[in-house]
CSV table of C-alpha atoms and ligand atoms in Angstrom, one decimal:
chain,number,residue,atom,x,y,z
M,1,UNK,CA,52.9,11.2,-57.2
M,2,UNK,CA,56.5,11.7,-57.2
M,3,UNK,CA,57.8,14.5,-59.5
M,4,UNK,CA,61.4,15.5,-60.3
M,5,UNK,CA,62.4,17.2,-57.1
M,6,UNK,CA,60.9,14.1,-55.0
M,7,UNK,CA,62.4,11.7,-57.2
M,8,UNK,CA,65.7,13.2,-56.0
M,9,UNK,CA,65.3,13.0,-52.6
M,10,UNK,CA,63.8,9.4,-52.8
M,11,UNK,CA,67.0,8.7,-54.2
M,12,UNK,CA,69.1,10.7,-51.7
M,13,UNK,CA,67.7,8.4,-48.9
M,14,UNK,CA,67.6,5.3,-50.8
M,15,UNK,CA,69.7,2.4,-49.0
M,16,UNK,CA,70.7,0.4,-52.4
M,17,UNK,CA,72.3,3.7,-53.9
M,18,UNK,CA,76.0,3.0,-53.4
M,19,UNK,CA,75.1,-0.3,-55.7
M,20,UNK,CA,75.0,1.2,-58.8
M,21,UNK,CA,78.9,1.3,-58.4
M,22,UNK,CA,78.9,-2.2,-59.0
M,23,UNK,CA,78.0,-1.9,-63.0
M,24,UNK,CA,79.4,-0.7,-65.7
M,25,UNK,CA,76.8,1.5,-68.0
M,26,UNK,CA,77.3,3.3,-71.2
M,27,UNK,CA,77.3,7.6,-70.6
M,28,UNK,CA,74.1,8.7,-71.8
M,29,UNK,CA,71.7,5.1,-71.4
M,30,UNK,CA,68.9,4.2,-69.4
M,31,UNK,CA,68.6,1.2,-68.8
M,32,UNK,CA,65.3,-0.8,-68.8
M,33,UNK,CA,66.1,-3.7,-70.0
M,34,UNK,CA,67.8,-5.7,-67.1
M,35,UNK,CA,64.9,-8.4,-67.1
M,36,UNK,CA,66.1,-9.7,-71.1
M,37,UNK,CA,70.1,-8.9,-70.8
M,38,UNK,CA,71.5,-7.6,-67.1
M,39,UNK,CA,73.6,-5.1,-67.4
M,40,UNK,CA,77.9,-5.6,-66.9
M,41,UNK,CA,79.1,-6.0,-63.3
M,42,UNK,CA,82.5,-3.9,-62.8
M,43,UNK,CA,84.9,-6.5,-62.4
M,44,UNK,CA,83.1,-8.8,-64.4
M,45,UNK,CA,86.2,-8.1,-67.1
M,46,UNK,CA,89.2,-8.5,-65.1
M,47,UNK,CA,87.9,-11.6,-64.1
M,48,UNK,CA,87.2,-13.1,-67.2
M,49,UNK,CA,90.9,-11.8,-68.5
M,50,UNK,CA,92.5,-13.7,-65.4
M,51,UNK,CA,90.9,-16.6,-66.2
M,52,UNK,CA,91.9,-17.0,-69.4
M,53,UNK,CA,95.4,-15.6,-69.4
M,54,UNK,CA,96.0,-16.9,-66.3
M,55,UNK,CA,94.7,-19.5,-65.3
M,56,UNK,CA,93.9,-21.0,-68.8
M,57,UNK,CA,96.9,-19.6,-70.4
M,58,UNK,CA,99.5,-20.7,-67.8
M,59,UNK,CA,98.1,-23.5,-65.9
M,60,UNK,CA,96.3,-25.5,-68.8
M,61,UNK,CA,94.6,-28.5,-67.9
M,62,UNK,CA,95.9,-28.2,-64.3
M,63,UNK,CA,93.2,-25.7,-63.9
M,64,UNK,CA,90.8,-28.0,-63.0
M,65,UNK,CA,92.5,-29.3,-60.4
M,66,UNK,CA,94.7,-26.2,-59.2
M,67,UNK,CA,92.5,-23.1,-60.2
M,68,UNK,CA,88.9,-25.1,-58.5
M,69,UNK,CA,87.2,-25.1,-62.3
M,70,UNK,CA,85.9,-28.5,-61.2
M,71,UNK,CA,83.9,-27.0,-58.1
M,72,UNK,CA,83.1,-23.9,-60.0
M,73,UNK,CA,79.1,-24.8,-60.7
M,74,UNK,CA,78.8,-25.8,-56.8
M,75,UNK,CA,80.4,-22.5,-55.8
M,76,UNK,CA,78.2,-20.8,-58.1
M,77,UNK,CA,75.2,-22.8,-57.4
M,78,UNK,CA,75.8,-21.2,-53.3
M,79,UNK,CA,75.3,-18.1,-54.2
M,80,UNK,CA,72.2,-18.9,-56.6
M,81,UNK,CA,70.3,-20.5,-53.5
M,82,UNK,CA,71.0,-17.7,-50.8
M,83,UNK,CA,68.3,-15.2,-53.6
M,84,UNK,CA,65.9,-18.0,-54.5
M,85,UNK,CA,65.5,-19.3,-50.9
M,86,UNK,CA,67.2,-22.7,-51.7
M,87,UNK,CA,69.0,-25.0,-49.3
M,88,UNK,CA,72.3,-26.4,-49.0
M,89,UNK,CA,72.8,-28.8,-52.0
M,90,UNK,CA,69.9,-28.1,-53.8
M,91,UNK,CA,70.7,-26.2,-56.8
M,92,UNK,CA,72.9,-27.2,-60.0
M,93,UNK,CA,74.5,-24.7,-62.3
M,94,UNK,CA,74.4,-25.3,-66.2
M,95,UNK,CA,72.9,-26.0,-69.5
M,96,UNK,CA,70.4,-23.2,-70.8
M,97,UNK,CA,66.6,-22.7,-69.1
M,98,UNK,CA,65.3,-24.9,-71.8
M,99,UNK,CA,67.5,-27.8,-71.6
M,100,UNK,CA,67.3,-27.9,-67.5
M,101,UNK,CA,63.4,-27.9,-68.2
M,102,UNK,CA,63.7,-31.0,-69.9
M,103,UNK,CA,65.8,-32.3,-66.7
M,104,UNK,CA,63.3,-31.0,-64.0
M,105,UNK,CA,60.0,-32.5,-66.3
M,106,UNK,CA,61.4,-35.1,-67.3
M,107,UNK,CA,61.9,-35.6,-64.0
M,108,UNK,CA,59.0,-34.9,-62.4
M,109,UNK,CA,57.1,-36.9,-64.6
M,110,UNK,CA,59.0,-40.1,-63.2
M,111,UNK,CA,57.9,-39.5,-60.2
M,112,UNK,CA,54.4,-40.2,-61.0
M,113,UNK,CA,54.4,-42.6,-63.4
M,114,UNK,CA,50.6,-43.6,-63.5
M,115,UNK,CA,49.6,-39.8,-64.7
M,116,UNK,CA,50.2,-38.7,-68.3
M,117,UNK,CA,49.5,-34.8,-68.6
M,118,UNK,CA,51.6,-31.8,-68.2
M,119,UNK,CA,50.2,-28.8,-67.3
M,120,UNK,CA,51.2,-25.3,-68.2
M,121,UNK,CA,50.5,-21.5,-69.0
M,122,UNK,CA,49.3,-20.9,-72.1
M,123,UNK,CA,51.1,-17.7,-71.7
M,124,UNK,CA,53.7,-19.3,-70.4
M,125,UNK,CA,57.4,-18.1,-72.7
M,126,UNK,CA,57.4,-20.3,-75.5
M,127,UNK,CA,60.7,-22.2,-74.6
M,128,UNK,CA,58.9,-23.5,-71.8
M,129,UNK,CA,56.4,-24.7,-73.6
M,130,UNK,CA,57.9,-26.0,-76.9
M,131,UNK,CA,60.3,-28.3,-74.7
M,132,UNK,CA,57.0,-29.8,-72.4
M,133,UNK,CA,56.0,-30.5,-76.2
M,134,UNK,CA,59.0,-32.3,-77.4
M,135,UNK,CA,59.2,-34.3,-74.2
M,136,UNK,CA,55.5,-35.5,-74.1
M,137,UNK,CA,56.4,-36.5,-78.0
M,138,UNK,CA,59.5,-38.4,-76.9
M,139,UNK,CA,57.9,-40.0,-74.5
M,140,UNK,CA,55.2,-41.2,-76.4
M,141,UNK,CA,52.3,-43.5,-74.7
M,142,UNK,CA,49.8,-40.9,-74.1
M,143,UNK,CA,51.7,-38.2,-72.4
M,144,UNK,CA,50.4,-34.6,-73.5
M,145,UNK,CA,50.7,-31.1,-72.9
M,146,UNK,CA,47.6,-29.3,-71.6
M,147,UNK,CA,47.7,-25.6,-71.0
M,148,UNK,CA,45.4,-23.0,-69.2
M,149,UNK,CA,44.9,-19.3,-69.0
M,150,UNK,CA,46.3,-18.2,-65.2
M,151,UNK,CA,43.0,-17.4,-64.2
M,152,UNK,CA,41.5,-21.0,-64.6
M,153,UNK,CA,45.0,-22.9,-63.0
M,154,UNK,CA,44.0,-23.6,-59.9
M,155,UNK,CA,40.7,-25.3,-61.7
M,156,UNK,CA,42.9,-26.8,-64.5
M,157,UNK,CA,44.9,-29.2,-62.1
M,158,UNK,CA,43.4,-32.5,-61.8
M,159,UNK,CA,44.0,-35.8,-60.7
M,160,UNK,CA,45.1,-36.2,-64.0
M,161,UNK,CA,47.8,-33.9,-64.1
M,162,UNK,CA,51.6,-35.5,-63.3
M,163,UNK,CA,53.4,-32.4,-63.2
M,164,UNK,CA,52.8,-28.5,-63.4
M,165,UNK,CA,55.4,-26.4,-65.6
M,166,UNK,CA,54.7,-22.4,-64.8
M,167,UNK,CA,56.5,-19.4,-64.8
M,168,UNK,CA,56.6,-17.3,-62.2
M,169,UNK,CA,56.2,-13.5,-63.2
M,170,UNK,CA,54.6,-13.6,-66.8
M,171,UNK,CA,57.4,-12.2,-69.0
M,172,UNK,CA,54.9,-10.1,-71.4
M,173,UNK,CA,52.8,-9.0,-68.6
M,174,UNK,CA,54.8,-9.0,-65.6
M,175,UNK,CA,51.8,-10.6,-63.8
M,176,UNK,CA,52.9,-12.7,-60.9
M,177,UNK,CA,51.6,-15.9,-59.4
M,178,UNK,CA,51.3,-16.8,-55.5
M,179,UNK,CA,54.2,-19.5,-55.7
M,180,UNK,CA,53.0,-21.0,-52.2
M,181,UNK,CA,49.6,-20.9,-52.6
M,182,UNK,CA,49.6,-22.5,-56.4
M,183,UNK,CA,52.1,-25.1,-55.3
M,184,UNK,CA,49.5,-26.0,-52.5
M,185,UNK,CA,46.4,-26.6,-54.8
M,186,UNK,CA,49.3,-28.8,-57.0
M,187,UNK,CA,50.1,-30.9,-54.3
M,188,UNK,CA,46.5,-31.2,-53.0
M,189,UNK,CA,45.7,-32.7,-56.7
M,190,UNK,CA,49.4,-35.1,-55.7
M,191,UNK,CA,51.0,-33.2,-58.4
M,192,UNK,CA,54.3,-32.0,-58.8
M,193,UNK,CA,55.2,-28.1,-59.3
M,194,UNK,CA,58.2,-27.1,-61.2
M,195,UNK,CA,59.0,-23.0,-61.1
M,196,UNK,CA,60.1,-21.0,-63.8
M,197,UNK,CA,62.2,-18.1,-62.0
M,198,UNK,CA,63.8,-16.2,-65.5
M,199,UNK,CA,62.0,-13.1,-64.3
M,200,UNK,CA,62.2,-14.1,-60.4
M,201,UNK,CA,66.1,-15.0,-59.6
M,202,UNK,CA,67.4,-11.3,-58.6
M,203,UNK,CA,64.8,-9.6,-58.7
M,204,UNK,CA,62.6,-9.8,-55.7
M,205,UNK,CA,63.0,-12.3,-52.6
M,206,UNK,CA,62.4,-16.5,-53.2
M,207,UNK,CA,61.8,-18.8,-51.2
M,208,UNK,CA,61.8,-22.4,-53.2
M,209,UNK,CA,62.0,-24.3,-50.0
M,210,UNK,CA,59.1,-22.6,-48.0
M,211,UNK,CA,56.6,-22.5,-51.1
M,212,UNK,CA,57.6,-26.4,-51.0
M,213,UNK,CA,58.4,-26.1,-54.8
M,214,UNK,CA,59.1,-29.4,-55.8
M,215,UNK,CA,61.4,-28.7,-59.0
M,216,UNK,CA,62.9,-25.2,-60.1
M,217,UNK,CA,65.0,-23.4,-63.7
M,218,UNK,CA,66.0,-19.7,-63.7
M,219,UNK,CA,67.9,-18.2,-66.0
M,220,UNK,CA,71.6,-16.7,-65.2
M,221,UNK,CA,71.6,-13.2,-67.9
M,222,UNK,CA,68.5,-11.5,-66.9
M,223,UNK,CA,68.8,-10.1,-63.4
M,224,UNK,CA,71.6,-12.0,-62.6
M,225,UNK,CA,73.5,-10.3,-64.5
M,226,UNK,CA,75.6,-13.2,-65.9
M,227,UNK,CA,76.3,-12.2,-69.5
M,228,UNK,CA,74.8,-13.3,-72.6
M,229,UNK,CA,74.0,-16.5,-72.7
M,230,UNK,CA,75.1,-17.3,-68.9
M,231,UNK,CA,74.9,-20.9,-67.4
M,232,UNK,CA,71.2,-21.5,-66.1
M,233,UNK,CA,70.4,-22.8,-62.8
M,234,UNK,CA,68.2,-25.8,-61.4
M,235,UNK,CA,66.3,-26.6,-57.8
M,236,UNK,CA,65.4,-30.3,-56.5
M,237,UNK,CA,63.6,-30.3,-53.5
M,238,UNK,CA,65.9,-32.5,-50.9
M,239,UNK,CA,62.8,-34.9,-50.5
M,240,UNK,CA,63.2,-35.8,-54.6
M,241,UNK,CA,66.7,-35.9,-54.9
M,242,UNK,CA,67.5,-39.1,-54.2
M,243,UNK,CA,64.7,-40.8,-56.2
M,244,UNK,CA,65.3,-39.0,-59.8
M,245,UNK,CA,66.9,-40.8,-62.1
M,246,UNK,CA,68.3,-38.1,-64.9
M,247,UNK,CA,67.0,-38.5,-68.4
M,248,UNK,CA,70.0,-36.6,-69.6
M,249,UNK,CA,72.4,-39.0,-67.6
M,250,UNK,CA,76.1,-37.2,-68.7
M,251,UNK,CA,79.2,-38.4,-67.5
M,252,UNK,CA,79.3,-35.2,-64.8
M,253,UNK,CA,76.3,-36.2,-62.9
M,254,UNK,CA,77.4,-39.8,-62.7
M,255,UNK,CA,78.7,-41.2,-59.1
M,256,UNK,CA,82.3,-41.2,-59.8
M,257,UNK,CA,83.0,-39.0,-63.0
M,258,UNK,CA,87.0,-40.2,-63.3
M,259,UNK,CA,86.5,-43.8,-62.6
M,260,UNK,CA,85.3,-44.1,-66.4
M,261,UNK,CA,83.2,-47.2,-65.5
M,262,UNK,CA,80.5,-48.6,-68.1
M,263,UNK,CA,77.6,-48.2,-66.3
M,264,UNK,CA,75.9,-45.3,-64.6
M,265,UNK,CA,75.2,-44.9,-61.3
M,266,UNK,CA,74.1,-41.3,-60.3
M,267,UNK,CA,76.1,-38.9,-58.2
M,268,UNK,CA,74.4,-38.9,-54.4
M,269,UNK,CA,72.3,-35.6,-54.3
M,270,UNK,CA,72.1,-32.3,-56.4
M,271,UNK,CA,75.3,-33.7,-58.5
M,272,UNK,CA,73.5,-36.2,-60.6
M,273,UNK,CA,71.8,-33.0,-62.5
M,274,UNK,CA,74.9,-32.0,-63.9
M,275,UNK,CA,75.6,-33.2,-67.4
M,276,UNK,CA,78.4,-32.4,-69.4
M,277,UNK,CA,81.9,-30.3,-68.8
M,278,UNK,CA,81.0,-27.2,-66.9
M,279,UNK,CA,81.8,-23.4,-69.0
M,280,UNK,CA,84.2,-22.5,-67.2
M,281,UNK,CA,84.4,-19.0,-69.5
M,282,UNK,CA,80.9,-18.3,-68.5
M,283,UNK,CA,80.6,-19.4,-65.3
M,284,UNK,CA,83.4,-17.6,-64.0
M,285,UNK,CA,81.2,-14.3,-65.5
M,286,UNK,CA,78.3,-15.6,-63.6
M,287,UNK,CA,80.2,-16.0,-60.7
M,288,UNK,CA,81.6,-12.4,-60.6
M,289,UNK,CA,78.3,-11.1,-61.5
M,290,UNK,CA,76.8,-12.5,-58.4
M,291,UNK,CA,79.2,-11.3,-56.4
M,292,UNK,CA,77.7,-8.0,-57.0
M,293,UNK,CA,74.6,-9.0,-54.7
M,294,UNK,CA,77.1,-9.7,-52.0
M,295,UNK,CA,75.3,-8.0,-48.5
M,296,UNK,CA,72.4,-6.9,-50.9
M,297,UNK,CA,69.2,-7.4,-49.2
M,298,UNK,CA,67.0,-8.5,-51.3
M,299,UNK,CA,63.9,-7.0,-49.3
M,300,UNK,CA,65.2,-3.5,-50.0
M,301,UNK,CA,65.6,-4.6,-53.8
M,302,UNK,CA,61.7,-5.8,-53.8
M,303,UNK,CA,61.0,-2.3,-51.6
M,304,UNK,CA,62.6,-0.6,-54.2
M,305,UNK,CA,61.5,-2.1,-57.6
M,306,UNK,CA,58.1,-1.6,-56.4
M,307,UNK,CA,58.5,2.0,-56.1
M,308,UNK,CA,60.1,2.2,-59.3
M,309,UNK,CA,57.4,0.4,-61.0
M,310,UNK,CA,54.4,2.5,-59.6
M,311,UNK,CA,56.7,5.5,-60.2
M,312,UNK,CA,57.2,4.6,-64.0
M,313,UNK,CA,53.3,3.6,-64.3
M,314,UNK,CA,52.0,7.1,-63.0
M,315,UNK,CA,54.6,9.0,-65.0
M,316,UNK,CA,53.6,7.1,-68.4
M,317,UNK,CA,49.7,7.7,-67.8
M,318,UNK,CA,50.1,11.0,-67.0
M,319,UNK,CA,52.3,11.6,-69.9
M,320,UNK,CA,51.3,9.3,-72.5
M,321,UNK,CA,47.4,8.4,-72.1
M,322,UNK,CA,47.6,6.8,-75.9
M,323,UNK,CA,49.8,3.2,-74.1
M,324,UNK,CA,48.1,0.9,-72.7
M,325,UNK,CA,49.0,-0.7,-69.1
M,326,UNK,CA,49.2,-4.4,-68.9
M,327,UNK,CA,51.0,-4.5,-65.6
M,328,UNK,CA,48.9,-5.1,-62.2
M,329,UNK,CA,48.9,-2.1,-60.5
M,330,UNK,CA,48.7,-3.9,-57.3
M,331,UNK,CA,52.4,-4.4,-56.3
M,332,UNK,CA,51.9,-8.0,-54.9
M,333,UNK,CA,50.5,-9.0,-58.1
M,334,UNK,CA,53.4,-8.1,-59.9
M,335,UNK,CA,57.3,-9.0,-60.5
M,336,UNK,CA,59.9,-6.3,-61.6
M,337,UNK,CA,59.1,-4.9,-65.3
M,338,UNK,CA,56.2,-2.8,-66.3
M,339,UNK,CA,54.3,-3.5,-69.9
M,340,UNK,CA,51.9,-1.2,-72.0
M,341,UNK,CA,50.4,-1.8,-75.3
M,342,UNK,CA,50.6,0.2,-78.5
M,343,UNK,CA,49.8,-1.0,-82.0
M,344,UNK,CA,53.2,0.6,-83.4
M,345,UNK,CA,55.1,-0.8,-79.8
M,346,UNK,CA,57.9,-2.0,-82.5
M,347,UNK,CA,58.5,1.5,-83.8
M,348,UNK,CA,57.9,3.1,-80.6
M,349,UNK,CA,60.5,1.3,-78.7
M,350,UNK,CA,63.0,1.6,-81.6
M,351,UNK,CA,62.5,5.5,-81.3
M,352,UNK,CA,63.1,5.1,-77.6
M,353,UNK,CA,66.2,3.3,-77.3
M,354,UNK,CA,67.5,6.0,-80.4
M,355,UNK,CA,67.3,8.4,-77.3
M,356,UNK,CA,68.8,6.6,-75.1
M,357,UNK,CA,66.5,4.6,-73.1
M,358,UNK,CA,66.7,0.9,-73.9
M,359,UNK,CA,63.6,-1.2,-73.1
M,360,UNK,CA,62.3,-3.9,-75.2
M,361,UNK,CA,59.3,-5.0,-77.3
M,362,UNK,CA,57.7,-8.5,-77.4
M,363,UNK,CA,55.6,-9.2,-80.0
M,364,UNK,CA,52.4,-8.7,-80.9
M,365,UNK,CA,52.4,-5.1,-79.5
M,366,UNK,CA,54.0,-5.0,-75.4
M,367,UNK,CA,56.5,-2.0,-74.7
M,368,UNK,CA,58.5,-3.9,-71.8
M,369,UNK,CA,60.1,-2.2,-69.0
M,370,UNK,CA,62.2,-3.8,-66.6
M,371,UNK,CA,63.1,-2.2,-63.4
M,372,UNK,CA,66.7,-3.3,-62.0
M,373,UNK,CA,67.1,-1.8,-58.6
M,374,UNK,CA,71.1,-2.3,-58.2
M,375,UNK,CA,71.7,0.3,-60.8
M,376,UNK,CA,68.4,2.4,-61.6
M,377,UNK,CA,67.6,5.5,-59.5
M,378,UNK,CA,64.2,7.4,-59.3
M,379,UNK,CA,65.4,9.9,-61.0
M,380,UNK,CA,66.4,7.7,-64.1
M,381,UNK,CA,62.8,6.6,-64.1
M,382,UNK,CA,61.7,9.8,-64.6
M,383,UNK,CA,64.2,11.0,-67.1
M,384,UNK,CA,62.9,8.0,-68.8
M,385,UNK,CA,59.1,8.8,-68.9
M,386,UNK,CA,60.0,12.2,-70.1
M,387,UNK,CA,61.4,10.9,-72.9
M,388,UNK,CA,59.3,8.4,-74.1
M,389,UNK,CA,56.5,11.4,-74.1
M,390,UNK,CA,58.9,13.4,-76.4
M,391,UNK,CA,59.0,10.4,-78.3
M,392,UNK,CA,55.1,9.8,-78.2
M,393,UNK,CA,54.0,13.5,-78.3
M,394,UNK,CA,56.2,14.4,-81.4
M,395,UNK,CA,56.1,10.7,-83.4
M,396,UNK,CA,59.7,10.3,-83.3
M,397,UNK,CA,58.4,6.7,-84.1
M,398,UNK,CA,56.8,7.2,-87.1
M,399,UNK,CA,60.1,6.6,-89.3
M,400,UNK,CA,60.3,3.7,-91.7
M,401,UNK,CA,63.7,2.7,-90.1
M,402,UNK,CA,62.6,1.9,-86.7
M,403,UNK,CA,59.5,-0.7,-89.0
M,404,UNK,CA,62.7,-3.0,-89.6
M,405,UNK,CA,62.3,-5.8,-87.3
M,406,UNK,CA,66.1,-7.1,-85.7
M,407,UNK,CA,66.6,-11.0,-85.8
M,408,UNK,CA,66.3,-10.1,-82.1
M,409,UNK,CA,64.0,-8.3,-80.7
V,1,PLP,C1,64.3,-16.0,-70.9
V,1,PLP,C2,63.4,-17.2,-70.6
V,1,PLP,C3,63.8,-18.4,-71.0
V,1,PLP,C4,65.1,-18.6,-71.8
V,1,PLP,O1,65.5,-19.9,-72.0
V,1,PLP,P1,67.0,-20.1,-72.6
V,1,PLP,O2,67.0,-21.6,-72.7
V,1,PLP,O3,67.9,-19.5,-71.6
V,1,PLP,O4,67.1,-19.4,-73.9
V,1,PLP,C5,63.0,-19.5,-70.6
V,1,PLP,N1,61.9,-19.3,-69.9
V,1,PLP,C6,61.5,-18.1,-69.5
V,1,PLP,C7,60.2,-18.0,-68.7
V,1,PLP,C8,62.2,-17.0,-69.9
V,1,PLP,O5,61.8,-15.8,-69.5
């Protein structure tokens, strides 16, 4: 076990150290919470200033044309594929998570028409599966949404099954599925796999082309740094893109945008999943943001996150026995966050970020930590533990203030 003094010297040697340069965080915070809002890339602010005094202010609508807003997503979309293992015109930036998995699926379920069920987690995040929901509704004629525990997936898929809709890394849980080895057993059945990276993208390595993913969303404010509410991404595998037909069929994915013809005809390749006028605002964030992974290598990030992870587990059990780990232990098993269980998590984690150490609760009772390896150190992780055993040890929780639930939590 590593204690203070070895903490420091992991973090002496570690390669990803001079990173932590690249964000701006408050004096006095840890933070733990990378995996629900990144934290601010430095630069992220000039950027945004330029482009609205500059190139908004001054150029207007040339800006399209003259300051490349128009090839902003495909730009973005570039850097997206080089950390989810993506090829060359096979991710679109845009929309939210939730609206691109209504592209993807509806999608997907196209391409096998004669099958009626989607499949998902029943622990899968609620967006995920609220949307599968409304699009089995919409569709009407028998489509349904069927879900499964993780543990009886690979049984779950059938012949039955058109298309399967999981996430990744569980986002209470932090459990992690073998993306190759499930998308096998959902081809096998002649299904279709669509990947939920939220708690993937920027965290630890992808690879969407050699899992043979056939359909992929991530989100671009969680690791990615992006800024509230950031444009989300999507994957088509190259062998689907030219046969998907887009349910939401905007005027940005069509063939030839600025012809302003009456029918559609889809744009050749990746194109077609655009929809409406890009965010230029928040894509240009995005964009900055991922230029803080510029000649990261994302191997050392996974090295790293895993250390910090076992680090934060042995220093809670030692220090709190009272929470509850819900996190593997094994590190394969696992994404980038660590989760315990308390009956007063709420409270506790209320008392915690009062002293500084921001994590974040999901409900009914998970304390969730996320580790961010760009800008956390050893030593932080420590620092953190110690205080969330002050906060345990003298029930700095136990305060009617820190019972109020947020809107957000
Ligand atoms: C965060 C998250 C989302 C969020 O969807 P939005 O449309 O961006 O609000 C969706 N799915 C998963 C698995 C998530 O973790």
């Amino acid at each position: 076990m590593l204690d203070g003094t070895s903490a420091l010297e992991k973090d002496r040697q570690d390669p990803l150290k001079a990173f932590r340069d690249r964000f701006v965080l408050p004096e006095g915070v840890i933070y733990l919470d990378g995996n629900s809002l990144g934290a601010m890339p430095a630069g992220l602010g000039q950027r945004i200033r330029d482009v609205v005094e500059r190139q908004w202010g001054e150029r207007l609508v040339r800006g399209w044309n003259e300051a490349g807003w128009i090839d902003l997503p495909a730009r973005v979309a570039a850097k997206i594929a080089r950390l989810v293992g993506a090829g060359d015109g096979t991710i679109a930036v845009g929309d939210s998570t939730s609206v691109n998995v209504f592209k993807t699926l509806s999608a997907a379920l196209a391409l096998r028409p004669q099958r009626r069920v989607i499949l998902s987690d029943s622990n899968n995040f609620p967006t995920d599966l609220y949307i599968a929901d409304g699009l089995a509704r919409l569709l009407g004629q028998g489509y349904e949404l069927r879900t499964a525990a993780a543990a009886e997936m690979h049984e779950a898929i059938d012949e039955t099954v058109a298309a399967v809709l999981l996430t990744e890394v569980d986002y209470r849980t932090g459990w992690r599925y073998d993306m190759a080895q499930t998308t096998d057993r959902i081809h096998a059945a002649g299904a279709l796999a669509i990947w939920d990276l939220c708690h993937s993208a920027g965290a630890f390595p992808v690879h969407l082309d050699a899992a043979n993913a056939d359909f992929a969303i991530g989100c671009g404010y969680k690791y990615l740094n992006g800024g509230p509410g950031a444009p989300a991404f999507l994957y088509v595998a190259p062998r689907h893109l030219e046969s998907i037909r887009p349910a939401l069929s905007g005027w940005m994915g069509h063939q030839a945008p600025f012809a302003f013809t009456h029918d559609y005809t889809p744009a050749s390749g990746i194109a077609r999943m655009t929809v409406g006028t890009p965010p230029i605002l928040s894509m240009s964030a995005l964009e900055a943001a991922l230029d803080a992974f510029d000649g990261v290598d994302m191997n050392l990030v996974r090295e790293k996150s895993q250390d910090l992870c076992d680090l934060f587990i042995a220093e809670i059990e030692r220090r709190c026995p009272m929470l509850e780990l819900v996190t593997p232990r094994d590190r394969k098993q696992r994404g980038s966050q660590v989760s315990f269980r308390h009956r007063q998590g709420y409270a506790i984690m209320q008392a915690l970020i009062a002293e500084g150490v921001i994590g974040d609760f999901r409900a009914p009772d998970i304390l969730r930590f996320g580790m961010t390896p760009l800008y956390l150190s050893h030593a932080d992780i420590v620092r953190a533990a110690e205080i969330l055993e002050r906060v345990m040890a003298e029930s700095l929780w136990d305060r009617a203030e820190f019972r109020i639930r947020a809107k957000v939590t």
